[in-house]
Amino acid sequence: MTDIQWLAKSFGPYRRDAAIAAACICIETCLELLIPVLMSFVVDDGVLAGDAAVVWRCGAAMIACSVGALLFGQGFARYSARATTGLGSNIRREEFARVQAYAFENLDRFDASSLVTRMTTDVTVIQNAMVNGFRPLMRSPIMLVMGLVMSCFMSPELAVVFFVVLPFLAVALWLIVRRVGPLYRVLQRTMDALNDALQEDLVGIRAIKAYVREGYVSERFAEVNAALADTATRTFKGAVLNTPIFQLSMYVSATALLWVGGNLILAGRLQVGTLTGFMSYVLLVMNSLMMISNVFLLLARALTSIERIREVEEEVPAIASPAPEVAVREVVDGSVEFRGVDFKYSAAAEKNVLEGIDLSFEAGSTVGILGGTGSGKTTLVQLIARLYDASAGQVLVGGRDVRDYDLVALRDAVGIVLQANVLFTGTVRDNLLWGKPDATDAELLEACRVACADEFLDRIGGLGGDLGQGGVNVSGGQKQRLCIARTLLKRPRVLIFDDSTSAVDMATDAKIRAGLAGLEGMTKVVIAQRVASVMDADKIVILEDGHVHAQGAHAELLASDPIYQELCESQGVADAARPAPAGDDADGEVA
């Protein structure tokens, strides 16, 4: 599909408005082209011949053409505005929907700031090109062709001037577009960098103030802003050459035509009215050429934005549901199994993040996962919800390969509280209803009780309390507990906590674990840094450098695994749980 075909498709139901706008501008242009011909009749056959009837008839026809052109011009403005507004809305909606269909792997390929620029600035560029370019794009070719035809009909000798000037203008336009076109892509990439710096500084404004780094970020933003200004200056410095070149051509053409036409009048080979009408066509043709050159510059920038938007829309989601007729739509239980799983984020990566993973979690069991930073804990649980697909091997939930499930059904059955807690602008109720849109207040409060969020709920205004943008009105621990409550409302078959109680105190952590223990028929997978958070689990898995180092219950690992022993000792739980050495009695005395 070409860019023009893609643009036509993007109009959607607004194609009718675009077609009506095109028809209006064509009729308006034709009416305007009749006026110079009528003007020549007024001068030659009316004024010079002394025939007042001709003057009145042609004058009335000129007025009718002007009124008609005005009405059709207004029609064009109305329908073109609807078409271009609808075009921008359709493009943004389609682009946003495409991003929502992306897997994590796809999102890794685009910076958030670049996606924002593509949905805002690039769409605006296309809309501006259509608003400012649609009229001249339709008018200019008609005016140029008809103007040349009519001028040749009126005086072939004078029309030669056009054909001398046109090649010069064509070469000038080609040179300008050739230089400016590639700079537009650089300009949009620089805009991405500006948005990236701005987004990062605004998100991290509290850290910036805490470390008194306002001066540093101001200097960094000034550098990015200056780079954008320099790029824009270089880009538009070439584009503005278009106007003086065409004005020079217009004045040279007008002067040459007046000189040649004056000599022809003196020689009796041309009438004054014909020269007057011809000069009107000079203005029409030269203006049409200038409009065409401006349209080319607008299109050069718009095509760059179209390419960037099409990159987003044509990105194939790395993960998709199987065909509806074969997709599994029900997860029968919460059992989880990894069979020879390898995983790496990029096919070009030299080393796997996970390798040779063989694990099984029984339905309804509680599984703890421990490991150092970068050991692959988060990656492992993301494969369960099919946020990524395993590079090799199989991940099974409920006895079926996760790739067999409809994605909605699978992710409804797998509740995951991600390591990066996210709350959205709105009230507590608004955020909790993400877990279950039709939940009653009683259900919301019960989920808050299990997650220990009821302890602070009254202080922030209850379920109607405003959380602010991104949950800025609550602390890190409170945010974690609200995220846990939101996930509990889903009543999933598999419940995954990705270090989701790291910001709460030990006592609250114990209360949350006690509340979760009362939830039956739910497999609970807990990633934690604290041994105390998982020591009561049915199975504890220790990951090291992407491999399963050990697995077993707390007592087994404490007795046999040096890594687990070291973790327990460093956190002060070893003495309380380590089995008594053989030969010691219960009182610590040697038998």
Coordinates of N, CA and C in Angstrom, one line a residue, residues 64-183:
A64 N -21.9 36.9 -11.3 CA -22.4 35.6 -11.0 C -21.3 34.6 -10.8
C65 N -20.2 34.7 -11.6 CA -19.1 33.8 -11.4 C -18.5 34.0 -10.0
S66 N -18.3 35.3 -9.6 CA -17.7 35.6 -8.3 C -18.6 35.1 -7.2
V67 N -19.9 35.3 -7.3 CA -20.8 34.8 -6.2 C -20.8 33.3 -6.1
G68 N -20.8 32.6 -7.3 CA -20.7 31.2 -7.4 C -19.4 30.7 -6.8
A69 N -18.3 31.3 -7.1 CA -17.0 30.9 -6.6 C -17.0 31.0 -5.1
L70 N -17.6 32.1 -4.6 CA -17.7 32.4 -3.1 C -18.5 31.2 -2.4
L71 N -19.6 30.9 -3.0 CA -20.4 29.8 -2.4 C -19.7 28.5 -2.4
F72 N -19.2 28.1 -3.5 CA -18.5 26.9 -3.6 C -17.2 26.9 -2.7
G73 N -16.6 28.0 -2.6 CA -15.4 28.2 -1.7 C -15.8 27.9 -0.2
Q74 N -17.0 28.4 0.2 CA -17.5 28.2 1.5 C -17.8 26.7 1.7
G75 N -18.4 26.1 0.7 CA -18.7 24.7 0.8 C -17.4 23.9 0.9
F76 N -16.4 24.3 0.2 CA -15.1 23.6 0.3 C -14.6 23.7 1.8
A77 N -14.6 24.9 2.3 CA -14.1 25.1 3.7 C -14.8 24.2 4.7
R78 N -16.2 24.1 4.5 CA -17.0 23.3 5.5 C -16.6 21.9 5.4
Y79 N -16.6 21.3 4.2 CA -16.4 19.9 4.0 C -15.0 19.5 4.2
S80 N -14.0 20.3 3.8 CA -12.6 20.0 4.0 C -12.3 20.0 5.5
A81 N -12.9 20.9 6.3 CA -12.6 21.0 7.7 C -13.1 19.7 8.4
R82 N -14.3 19.2 8.0 CA -14.8 18.0 8.5 C -13.9 16.8 8.1
A83 N -13.5 16.8 6.9 CA -12.7 15.7 6.4 C -11.3 15.6 7.1
T84 N -10.6 16.8 7.3 CA -9.3 16.7 7.9 C -9.4 16.5 9.4
T85 N -10.4 17.0 10.0 CA -10.6 16.7 11.5 C -10.9 15.2 11.7
G86 N -11.7 14.7 10.8 CA -12.0 13.2 10.9 C -10.8 12.4 10.6
L87 N -10.0 12.9 9.6 CA -8.8 12.1 9.3 C -7.8 12.0 10.5
G88 N -7.6 13.2 11.2 CA -6.7 13.2 12.3 C -7.3 12.3 13.4
S89 N -8.6 12.3 13.7 CA -9.2 11.5 14.7 C -9.0 10.0 14.4
N90 N -9.3 9.6 13.1 CA -9.1 8.2 12.7 C -7.7 7.7 12.8
I91 N -6.7 8.6 12.5 CA -5.3 8.1 12.5 C -4.9 7.9 14.0
R92 N -5.3 8.9 14.9 CA -5.0 8.7 16.3 C -5.6 7.5 16.9
R93 N -6.9 7.3 16.6 CA -7.6 6.2 17.1 C -7.0 4.8 16.6
E94 N -6.7 4.8 15.4 CA -6.1 3.5 14.8 C -4.7 3.3 15.4
E95 N -3.9 4.4 15.5 CA -2.6 4.2 16.1 C -2.6 3.8 17.6
F96 N -3.5 4.4 18.3 CA -3.6 4.1 19.7 C -4.1 2.6 19.9
A97 N -5.1 2.2 19.1 CA -5.6 0.8 19.2 C -4.4 -0.1 18.8
R98 N -3.6 0.2 17.9 CA -2.5 -0.6 17.5 C -1.5 -0.8 18.6
V99 N -1.2 0.3 19.3 CA -0.3 0.2 20.4 C -0.9 -0.6 21.5
Q100 N -2.2 -0.6 21.8 CA -2.8 -1.4 22.8 C -2.7 -2.9 22.5
A101 N -2.6 -3.2 21.2 CA -2.5 -4.6 20.8 C -1.0 -5.1 20.8
Y102 N -0.1 -4.2 21.1 CA 1.3 -4.6 21.2 C 1.6 -5.5 22.3
A103 N 2.5 -6.4 22.1 CA 3.1 -7.2 23.2 C 4.3 -6.4 23.8
F104 N 4.7 -6.8 25.0 CA 5.9 -6.1 25.6 C 7.0 -6.0 24.7
E105 N 7.2 -7.1 23.9 CA 8.4 -7.1 23.0 C 8.3 -6.0 21.9
N106 N 7.1 -5.7 21.5 CA 6.9 -4.6 20.5 C 7.1 -3.2 21.2
L107 N 6.6 -3.1 22.4 CA 6.8 -1.8 23.1 C 8.2 -1.5 23.4
D108 N 9.1 -2.6 23.5 CA 10.5 -2.4 23.8 C 11.2 -1.7 22.6
R109 N 10.5 -1.8 21.4 CA 11.2 -1.2 20.2 C 10.9 0.3 20.0
F110 N 9.9 0.8 20.8 CA 9.6 2.2 20.6 C 9.7 2.9 22.0
D111 N 10.3 4.1 22.0 CA 10.3 4.9 23.2 C 8.9 5.5 23.4
A112 N 8.5 5.6 24.7 CA 7.2 6.2 25.0 C 7.1 7.6 24.4
S113 N 8.2 8.4 24.5 CA 8.2 9.8 24.0 C 8.0 9.8 22.5
S114 N 8.6 8.8 21.8 CA 8.4 8.7 20.3 C 6.9 8.4 20.0
L115 N 6.3 7.5 20.7 CA 4.9 7.2 20.5 C 4.0 8.4 20.7
V116 N 4.3 9.1 21.7 CA 3.5 10.3 22.0 C 3.7 11.3 20.8
T117 N 4.9 11.5 20.4 CA 5.1 12.4 19.2 C 4.4 12.0 18.0
R118 N 4.4 10.7 17.7 CA 3.7 10.2 16.6 C 2.2 10.3 16.6
M119 N 1.7 10.3 17.8 CA 0.2 10.4 18.0 C -0.2 11.8 18.1
T120 N 0.7 12.8 18.3 CA 0.3 14.2 18.4 C 0.9 15.0 17.3
T121 N 2.2 15.3 17.4 CA 2.9 16.1 16.4 C 2.8 15.6 15.0
D122 N 3.0 14.3 14.8 CA 3.0 13.8 13.4 C 1.6 13.8 12.9
V123 N 0.6 13.6 13.7 CA -0.8 13.6 13.2 C -1.2 15.1 12.9
T124 N -0.7 16.0 13.7 CA -1.0 17.4 13.4 C -0.3 17.9 12.2
V125 N 0.9 17.4 11.9 CA 1.6 17.8 10.6 C 0.7 17.3 9.4
I126 N 0.2 16.1 9.5 CA -0.6 15.6 8.4 C -1.9 16.4 8.2
Q127 N -2.5 16.7 9.4 CA -3.7 17.5 9.3 C -3.4 18.9 8.7
N128 N -2.3 19.5 9.2 CA -2.0 20.9 8.6 C -1.7 20.8 7.1
A129 N -1.1 19.7 6.7 CA -0.8 19.5 5.3 C -2.1 19.4 4.5
M130 N -3.1 18.8 5.1 CA -4.4 18.6 4.4 C -5.2 19.9 4.4
V131 N -5.2 20.6 5.6 CA -5.9 21.9 5.7 C -5.3 22.9 4.8
N132 N -4.0 23.1 4.8 CA -3.3 24.1 4.0 C -2.9 23.7 2.6
G133 N -2.9 22.4 2.4 CA -2.5 21.9 1.1 C -3.6 21.4 0.2
F134 N -4.8 21.0 0.8 CA -5.8 20.4 0.0 C -6.4 21.4 -1.0
R135 N -6.6 22.6 -0.6 CA -7.1 23.6 -1.6 C -6.2 23.9 -2.7
P136 N -4.9 24.3 -2.4 CA -4.0 24.5 -3.5 C -3.7 23.2 -4.3
L137 N -3.7 22.0 -3.7 CA -3.5 20.8 -4.4 C -4.5 20.6 -5.5
M138 N -5.8 20.9 -5.2 CA -6.9 20.8 -6.2 C -6.9 21.9 -7.1
R139 N -6.7 23.2 -6.6 CA -6.8 24.4 -7.5 C -5.7 24.5 -8.4
S140 N -4.5 24.3 -7.9 CA -3.3 24.7 -8.7 C -3.1 23.9 -10.0
P141 N -3.3 22.6 -10.0 CA -3.2 21.9 -11.3 C -4.2 22.4 -12.4
I142 N -5.5 22.6 -11.9 CA -6.5 23.1 -12.8 C -6.2 24.5 -13.3
M143 N -5.8 25.4 -12.3 CA -5.4 26.8 -12.7 C -4.3 26.8 -13.7
L144 N -3.3 25.9 -13.4 CA -2.1 25.9 -14.2 C -2.4 25.4 -15.7
V145 N -3.1 24.3 -15.8 CA -3.4 23.8 -17.1 C -4.4 24.7 -17.8
M146 N -5.5 25.0 -17.2 CA -6.5 25.9 -17.9 C -5.9 27.2 -18.2
G147 N -5.1 27.8 -17.2 CA -4.5 29.1 -17.5 C -3.6 29.1 -18.7
L148 N -2.8 28.0 -18.8 CA -1.9 27.9 -20.0 C -2.7 27.7 -21.3
V149 N -3.8 26.9 -21.2 CA -4.6 26.7 -22.4 C -5.3 28.0 -22.8
M150 N -5.9 28.7 -21.8 CA -6.6 29.9 -22.1 C -5.6 31.0 -22.6
S151 N -4.4 31.1 -22.0 CA -3.4 32.1 -22.4 C -2.9 31.8 -23.9
C152 N -2.7 30.5 -24.1 CA -2.3 30.1 -25.5 C -3.4 30.5 -26.5
F153 N -4.7 30.3 -26.1 CA -5.8 30.6 -27.0 C -5.9 32.1 -27.2
M154 N -5.6 32.9 -26.2 CA -5.7 34.4 -26.3 C -4.5 34.9 -27.1
S155 N -3.3 34.4 -26.8 CA -2.1 35.0 -27.5 C -1.0 34.0 -27.5
P156 N -0.8 33.1 -28.5 CA 0.3 32.2 -28.5 C 1.7 32.8 -28.3
E157 N 1.8 34.1 -28.9 CA 3.1 34.7 -28.8 C 3.5 35.1 -27.4
L158 N 2.5 35.6 -26.6 CA 2.8 35.9 -25.2 C 3.0 34.7 -24.4
A159 N 2.3 33.6 -24.7 CA 2.4 32.3 -23.9 C 3.8 31.8 -24.0
V160 N 4.6 32.1 -24.9 CA 6.0 31.6 -25.0 C 6.8 32.0 -23.7
V161 N 6.5 33.1 -23.1 CA 7.1 33.6 -21.9 C 7.0 32.5 -20.8
F162 N 5.8 32.0 -20.7 CA 5.6 30.9 -19.7 C 6.5 29.7 -19.8
F163 N 6.6 29.3 -21.1 CA 7.4 28.1 -21.3 C 8.9 28.3 -21.2
V164 N 9.3 29.6 -21.1 CA 10.7 29.9 -20.8 C 10.9 29.9 -19.3
V165 N 10.0 30.4 -18.6 CA 10.1 30.5 -17.1 C 9.9 29.1 -16.4
L166 N 9.0 28.3 -16.9 CA 8.6 27.1 -16.2 C 9.7 26.1 -15.9
P167 N 10.6 25.9 -16.9 CA 11.8 24.9 -16.6 C 12.6 25.4 -15.4
F168 N 12.9 26.8 -15.4 CA 13.7 27.3 -14.3 C 13.0 27.1 -12.9
L169 N 11.7 27.3 -12.9 CA 10.9 27.1 -11.6 C 10.9 25.6 -11.2
A170 N 10.8 24.7 -12.2 CA 10.8 23.3 -11.9 C 12.1 22.9 -11.3
V171 N 13.2 23.3 -11.8 CA 14.5 23.0 -11.3 C 14.7 23.5 -9.9
A172 N 14.3 24.8 -9.7 CA 14.4 25.4 -8.4 C 13.6 24.6 -7.3
L173 N 12.4 24.2 -7.7 CA 11.6 23.5 -6.7 C 12.2 22.1 -6.4
W174 N 12.7 21.4 -7.4 CA 13.3 20.1 -7.2 C 14.5 20.2 -6.3
L175 N 15.3 21.3 -6.4 CA 16.5 21.4 -5.5 C 16.1 21.7 -4.1
I176 N 15.0 22.5 -3.9 CA 14.6 22.9 -2.6 C 14.0 21.6 -1.9
V177 N 13.1 20.9 -2.6 CA 12.5 19.7 -2.0 C 13.6 18.6 -1.7
R178 N 14.5 18.5 -2.6 CA 15.6 17.5 -2.4 C 16.4 17.8 -1.1
R179 N 16.6 19.1 -0.8 CA 17.4 19.4 0.3 C 16.6 19.4 1.6
V180 N 15.3 19.9 1.5 CA 14.5 20.0 2.8 C 13.9 18.7 3.2
G181 N 13.5 17.8 2.2 CA 12.8 16.6 2.5 C 13.5 15.7 3.6
P182 N 14.7 15.4 3.5 CA 15.4 14.5 4.5 C 15.5 15.2 5.8
L183 N 15.5 16.6 5.9 CA 15.7 17.3 7.1 C 14.4 17.1 8.0

